[in-house]
XYZ file of C-alpha atoms in Angstrom:
269
model
C -23.890 -44.647 109.720
C -21.052 -46.454 111.447
C -23.041 -49.709 111.577
C -24.205 -49.530 107.969
C -24.509 -52.738 105.988
C -26.306 -53.092 102.666
C -29.416 -55.208 103.294
C -29.232 -58.435 101.304
C -31.682 -60.606 103.256
C -34.094 -60.720 100.303
C -31.528 -61.179 97.552
C -32.627 -64.154 95.478
C -30.324 -66.837 94.123
C -29.826 -66.935 90.368
C -32.011 -69.826 89.212
C -31.240 -69.972 85.495
C -27.526 -70.580 84.990
C -27.760 -69.391 81.378
C -28.872 -65.932 82.541
C -26.919 -63.049 84.060
C -28.008 -61.690 87.475
C -29.578 -58.223 87.477
C -30.127 -55.922 90.470
C -32.514 -52.979 89.997
C -32.044 -49.642 91.785
C -34.886 -47.149 92.073
C -33.824 -43.705 93.298
C -36.396 -41.085 94.230
C -38.142 -39.014 96.842
C -40.791 -41.617 97.775
C -42.742 -38.939 99.579
C -44.737 -41.084 99.967
C -44.040 -44.373 98.205
C -46.965 -45.606 96.071
C -48.033 -48.905 94.582
C -46.673 -47.746 91.217
C -43.170 -47.543 92.692
C -43.498 -51.200 93.668
C -45.249 -52.219 90.441
C -42.320 -50.867 88.425
C -40.112 -53.614 89.843
C -42.632 -56.292 88.910
C -43.233 -54.913 85.404
C -39.514 -54.777 84.805
C -38.998 -58.329 86.052
C -41.631 -59.710 83.667
C -40.193 -57.797 80.713
C -36.595 -58.737 81.518
C -37.470 -62.422 81.762
C -39.041 -62.461 78.291
C -36.737 -60.082 76.443
C -33.191 -60.156 77.816
C -30.288 -62.337 78.896
C -30.786 -61.246 82.514
C -32.641 -62.575 85.545
C -33.713 -60.118 88.247
C -32.401 -61.281 91.621
C -32.970 -58.204 93.756
C -34.218 -54.650 93.894
C -33.508 -51.600 96.047
C -35.410 -48.454 96.915
C -32.959 -45.625 97.619
C -34.703 -42.515 98.994
C -32.964 -39.157 98.598
C -31.616 -37.343 101.647
C -33.163 -34.318 103.339
C -30.693 -32.078 101.505
C -32.650 -32.611 98.282
C -34.899 -29.744 99.491
C -37.854 -30.640 97.288
C -41.329 -29.281 97.995
C -43.435 -31.900 99.746
C -40.404 -33.893 100.895
C -41.054 -35.581 104.223
C -38.033 -36.078 106.513
C -35.786 -38.937 105.495
C -36.485 -41.024 108.610
C -40.201 -41.003 107.737
C -39.620 -41.830 104.071
C -37.286 -44.680 104.962
C -39.856 -46.158 107.307
C -42.663 -45.772 104.753
C -40.521 -47.558 102.163
C -39.624 -50.265 104.661
C -43.286 -50.877 105.453
C -44.198 -50.953 101.768
C -41.370 -53.376 100.957
C -42.666 -55.847 103.541
C -45.154 -56.906 100.862
C -42.306 -58.000 98.588
C -40.064 -61.019 98.812
C -37.169 -59.354 96.978
C -37.457 -55.537 97.132
C -35.248 -53.987 99.819
C -34.581 -50.492 101.171
C -31.047 -49.105 101.193
C -30.717 -46.269 103.760
C -27.251 -45.188 102.587
C -28.304 -42.280 100.353
C -31.018 -41.011 102.714
C -28.558 -40.930 105.618
C -26.224 -38.467 103.900
C -26.147 -34.849 105.029
C -25.372 -33.778 101.484
C -27.185 -34.572 98.232
C -25.825 -37.707 96.563
C -25.838 -37.963 92.777
C -27.578 -40.974 91.245
C -24.293 -42.076 89.657
C -22.706 -42.378 93.113
C -25.655 -44.355 94.459
C -25.223 -46.891 91.655
C -21.465 -46.989 92.323
C -22.126 -47.634 95.999
C -24.497 -50.559 95.477
C -22.321 -52.048 92.742
C -19.369 -51.929 95.144
C -21.318 -53.501 98.001
C -22.723 -56.344 95.897
C -19.895 -57.182 93.522
C -16.728 -56.097 95.310
C -17.575 -56.559 98.988
C -19.723 -59.673 98.565
C -18.269 -61.088 95.352
C -21.546 -60.947 93.457
C -24.755 -62.906 94.019
C -25.219 -66.588 94.722
C -26.475 -69.070 92.138
C -28.660 -72.088 92.868
C -25.480 -74.182 92.518
C -23.762 -72.265 95.307
C -21.421 -70.277 93.075
C -21.170 -66.485 93.021
C -21.589 -64.340 89.937
C -21.005 -60.652 89.304
C -24.357 -58.909 88.957
C -25.368 -56.164 86.569
C -26.558 -53.170 88.579
C -28.975 -50.915 86.691
C -31.250 -47.945 87.253
C -35.007 -48.523 87.302
C -37.047 -45.407 86.637
C -40.153 -43.943 85.079
C -40.078 -42.279 81.682
C -40.373 -38.873 83.350
C -36.826 -39.262 84.648
C -35.416 -40.278 81.276
C -37.179 -37.237 79.819
C -35.217 -34.947 82.143
C -32.035 -36.713 81.026
C -32.807 -35.738 77.444
C -33.196 -32.045 78.311
C -30.019 -29.978 77.761
C -28.361 -28.723 80.931
C -30.394 -30.755 83.417
C -27.884 -33.612 83.776
C -24.152 -33.354 83.253
C -22.722 -35.274 80.314
C -20.376 -37.021 82.735
C -23.240 -38.320 84.872
C -25.262 -39.423 81.850
C -22.291 -41.354 80.520
C -21.699 -42.890 83.946
C -25.338 -43.854 84.600
C -26.475 -44.892 81.129
C -23.120 -46.005 79.756
C -21.774 -47.999 82.682
C -24.990 -49.210 84.299
C -27.902 -48.676 81.936
C -31.534 -48.049 82.686
C -34.807 -49.952 82.590
C -37.444 -47.324 81.890
C -41.168 -47.756 82.540
C -43.405 -45.738 80.237
C -45.642 -43.143 81.883
C -48.679 -41.338 80.578
C -47.896 -37.847 79.328
C -44.261 -38.641 78.525
C -42.998 -39.043 74.954
C -40.385 -41.735 75.516
C -39.419 -42.014 71.832
C -38.636 -38.316 71.697
C -36.657 -38.491 74.933
C -34.589 -41.397 73.642
C -33.667 -39.567 70.427
C -31.212 -37.296 72.231
C -29.846 -40.227 74.265
C -28.949 -42.313 71.213
C -25.332 -42.616 72.379
C -26.524 -44.942 75.164
C -29.560 -46.420 73.415
C -28.036 -49.928 73.530
C -28.102 -49.768 77.330
C -31.568 -48.235 77.762
C -34.501 -50.629 77.927
C -37.981 -49.057 77.457
C -40.745 -51.103 79.091
C -44.436 -50.625 78.230
C -47.120 -50.479 80.901
C -49.590 -53.199 79.964
C -51.974 -51.907 82.627
C -51.715 -48.135 82.809
C -51.145 -46.661 86.256
C -50.464 -42.945 86.640
C -50.599 -42.616 90.423
C -47.848 -40.388 91.777
C -46.595 -39.173 95.127
C -47.674 -35.659 94.156
C -51.262 -36.813 93.578
C -51.269 -38.699 96.863
C -50.064 -35.609 98.746
C -52.720 -33.484 97.045
C -55.416 -35.973 98.022
C -54.247 -35.896 101.629
C -54.278 -32.106 101.720
C -57.891 -32.201 100.532
C -58.767 -34.893 103.075
C -59.520 -37.359 100.268
C -59.008 -41.114 100.468
C -55.702 -42.602 99.296
C -56.600 -46.173 100.179
C -55.451 -48.682 97.509
C -53.109 -46.083 96.004
C -50.401 -46.880 98.533
C -49.719 -49.918 100.741
C -51.994 -50.139 103.772
C -49.102 -50.199 106.241
C -47.726 -46.997 104.706
C -51.151 -45.371 104.874
C -51.429 -46.196 108.577
C -47.961 -44.746 109.171
C -48.961 -41.507 107.430
C -52.088 -41.266 109.589
C -50.161 -42.069 112.755
C -47.625 -39.299 112.139
C -49.975 -36.779 110.485
C -47.771 -36.532 107.408
C -48.589 -34.372 104.395
C -51.458 -32.642 106.201
C -51.492 -28.815 106.006
C -52.390 -28.470 109.693
C -49.708 -30.894 110.837
C -46.457 -30.189 108.970
C -43.731 -32.750 109.718
C -40.512 -31.667 111.450
C -37.903 -30.361 109.028
C -35.257 -32.987 109.759
C -33.546 -35.214 112.257
C -30.273 -37.043 112.027
C -31.033 -40.380 110.334
C -29.938 -43.884 111.090
C -31.391 -47.156 109.954
C -30.972 -50.438 111.766
C -30.366 -53.153 109.160
C -30.633 -55.934 111.707
C -34.323 -55.377 112.450
C -35.175 -52.949 109.648
C -36.539 -50.303 112.015
C -35.728 -46.666 112.505
C -34.104 -46.397 115.901
C -35.116 -43.786 118.495
C -33.475 -40.361 118.271
C -31.775 -41.254 115.044
C -31.930 -39.886 112.758
C -35.288 -37.013 91.068
C -37.517 -38.924 91.409
C -39.744 -41.778 90.349
C -43.324 -40.671 90.332
C -42.774 -38.143 93.062
């Protein structure tokens, strides 16, 4: 990705000068992206505004690369485009193609490092309403299912847990079927930097359920954004009789937010 540039066109200015800017990063398969993936950003923003010293100024979807090799994983160029189409509904959620463009699997800790570097070191932070720039807190946004895997011995390295939860922290949306309190018990070392967020309106849609519906020729309308649904239909994705190609080299044009020709764990996946 020689022409790569972190998209910042939707980054909001910090309005409240007494608050600290917060940028949320959601890493996952997004195969396909659902309304719950988008709702997580909104739920987190509401909770952060009422309960913390931060103000959310931006959010990023960072799809995994093809090397993740997960069952049901559509090629990265399709997942990037589905995320891009879904994010059109938002005035502040963006899609970062950096991770998805990699030939190798990229650890979540490195994704957070990358975005922190791009925002705070390359750009000097985010702009305030007064025209100043402030260093932003970059943090992981995920569902409770991810934090549950972090609490299981041997799944995540201690080094990565310390890097992700210690340096950046996580805003964790509760999910049905996940015991968040139990998961947090074994992560007590980083409890001060983990923010559990309740779902006031329960939503348990997942990418897995969407794929299963599609395989059974069932409707997925209103489970995912309409533009994403049309893209899935157009390219016959997730249908047993029309398997998608295994991979293509991926590139993502930040200037017009489209996948160019010939180019190219998860949250609720």
